[in-house]
Amino acid sequence: SFLTLQEPHNRPTFHDLREIFSRMLNGDTLALQRLYYWEKTAPERIALTQPMGGGVVRDFTWREVLDQTRRMAAWLKAQGFVK
């Protein structure tokens, strides 16, 4: 695979992140392409952790992030916000 995480719970370490950025951030790779890459290769990996208030946090996987992104885009399009 592209990257094997060293920590449990699918949380990347500093080393993992450095490896990701060194391989993924080049002039030929667009942000949207990177999102699709992670959705395809690691859909259950935690993409971000969101503080919800009151000391509660929620983890979002790449699958959830892309699902919510598509839902927001569809809503904006339905409201008439198009290119």
mmCIF file of C-alpha atoms in Angstrom:
data_model
loop_
_atom_site.group_PDB
_atom_site.id
_atom_site.type_symbol
_atom_site.label_atom_id
_atom_site.label_comp_id
_atom_site.label_asym_id
_atom_site.label_seq_id
_atom_site.Cartn_x
_atom_site.Cartn_y
_atom_site.Cartn_z
ATOM 1 C CA SER A 1 0.000 0.000 0.000
ATOM 2 C CA PHE A 2 0.959 3.629 -0.260
ATOM 3 C CA LEU A 3 1.503 4.047 3.448
ATOM 4 C CA THR A 4 1.373 1.860 6.517
ATOM 5 C CA LEU A 5 0.506 3.810 9.643
ATOM 6 C CA GLN A 6 2.677 3.122 12.658
ATOM 7 C CA GLU A 7 0.154 4.042 15.346
ATOM 8 C CA PRO A 8 -3.024 2.165 16.321
ATOM 9 C CA HIS A 9 -6.482 3.527 15.565
ATOM 10 C CA ASN A 10 -5.511 4.673 12.058
ATOM 11 C CA ARG A 11 -4.073 7.938 13.397
ATOM 12 C CA PRO A 12 -1.012 9.153 11.497
ATOM 13 C CA THR A 13 2.230 9.993 13.280
ATOM 14 C CA PHE A 14 4.453 12.921 12.363
ATOM 15 C CA HIS A 15 6.573 10.497 10.340
ATOM 16 C CA ASP A 16 3.478 9.274 8.471
ATOM 17 C CA LEU A 17 2.403 12.822 7.632
ATOM 18 C CA ARG A 18 5.883 13.737 6.422
ATOM 19 C CA GLU A 19 5.852 10.670 4.182
ATOM 20 C CA ILE A 20 2.403 11.556 2.826
ATOM 21 C CA PHE A 21 3.376 15.112 2.001
ATOM 22 C CA SER A 22 6.668 14.146 0.427
ATOM 23 C CA ARG A 23 4.888 11.710 -1.921
ATOM 24 C CA MET A 24 1.630 13.543 -2.570
ATOM 25 C CA LEU A 25 2.420 17.248 -2.703
ATOM 26 C CA ASN A 26 3.951 17.788 -6.074
ATOM 27 C CA GLY A 27 2.934 20.204 -8.811
ATOM 28 C CA ASP A 28 1.084 17.494 -10.751
ATOM 29 C CA THR A 29 -1.399 16.559 -8.019
ATOM 30 C CA LEU A 30 -4.488 18.685 -7.415
ATOM 31 C CA ALA A 31 -6.292 18.812 -4.061
ATOM 32 C CA LEU A 32 -9.374 17.101 -5.502
ATOM 33 C CA GLN A 33 -7.235 14.300 -6.920
ATOM 34 C CA ARG A 34 -5.727 13.801 -3.460
ATOM 35 C CA LEU A 35 -9.192 13.574 -1.900
ATOM 36 C CA TYR A 36 -10.243 10.923 -4.422
ATOM 37 C CA TYR A 37 -6.994 9.049 -3.813
ATOM 38 C CA TRP A 38 -7.599 8.797 -0.053
ATOM 39 C CA GLU A 39 -11.251 7.903 -0.513
ATOM 40 C CA LYS A 40 -10.243 5.041 -2.786
ATOM 41 C CA THR A 41 -7.196 3.728 -0.925
ATOM 42 C CA ALA A 42 -8.095 4.343 2.720
ATOM 43 C CA PRO A 43 -11.845 4.993 3.045
ATOM 44 C CA GLU A 44 -11.988 3.966 6.726
ATOM 45 C CA ARG A 45 -8.856 5.859 7.778
ATOM 46 C CA ILE A 46 -9.490 8.884 9.966
ATOM 47 C CA ALA A 47 -9.171 12.036 7.875
ATOM 48 C CA LEU A 48 -9.883 14.605 10.560
ATOM 49 C CA THR A 49 -11.040 14.984 14.125
ATOM 50 C CA GLN A 50 -13.592 17.698 14.838
ATOM 51 C CA PRO A 51 -14.143 19.202 18.306
ATOM 52 C CA MET A 52 -17.903 19.158 18.949
ATOM 53 C CA GLY A 53 -17.897 21.078 22.237
ATOM 54 C CA GLY A 54 -18.039 20.010 25.835
ATOM 55 C CA GLY A 55 -14.854 17.983 25.465
ATOM 56 C CA VAL A 56 -16.433 15.756 22.809
ATOM 57 C CA VAL A 57 -14.629 15.090 19.532
ATOM 58 C CA ARG A 58 -15.772 13.240 16.430
ATOM 59 C CA ASP A 59 -13.548 11.415 13.986
ATOM 60 C CA PHE A 60 -14.404 11.573 10.277
ATOM 61 C CA THR A 61 -13.097 8.974 7.825
ATOM 62 C CA TRP A 62 -12.158 9.763 4.247
ATOM 63 C CA ARG A 63 -15.397 8.089 3.131
ATOM 64 C CA GLU A 64 -17.448 10.353 5.408
ATOM 65 C CA VAL A 65 -15.555 13.482 4.351
ATOM 66 C CA LEU A 66 -16.190 12.824 0.654
ATOM 67 C CA ASP A 67 -19.819 11.868 1.307
ATOM 68 C CA GLN A 68 -20.440 15.140 3.147
ATOM 69 C CA THR A 69 -18.573 17.080 0.452
ATOM 70 C CA ARG A 70 -20.788 15.599 -2.253
ATOM 71 C CA ARG A 71 -23.928 16.348 -0.209
ATOM 72 C CA MET A 72 -22.878 19.982 0.253
ATOM 73 C CA ALA A 73 -22.075 20.335 -3.449
ATOM 74 C CA ALA A 74 -25.464 18.872 -4.412
ATOM 75 C CA TRP A 75 -27.261 21.268 -2.059
ATOM 76 C CA LEU A 76 -25.360 24.274 -3.414
ATOM 77 C CA LYS A 77 -26.155 23.193 -6.969
ATOM 78 C CA ALA A 78 -29.860 22.786 -6.086
ATOM 79 C CA GLN A 79 -29.825 26.331 -4.681
ATOM 80 C CA GLY A 80 -28.524 27.667 -7.979
ATOM 81 C CA PHE A 81 -24.879 28.064 -6.999
ATOM 82 C CA VAL A 82 -23.173 26.644 -10.070
ATOM 83 C CA LYS A 83 -19.976 27.416 -11.942
#
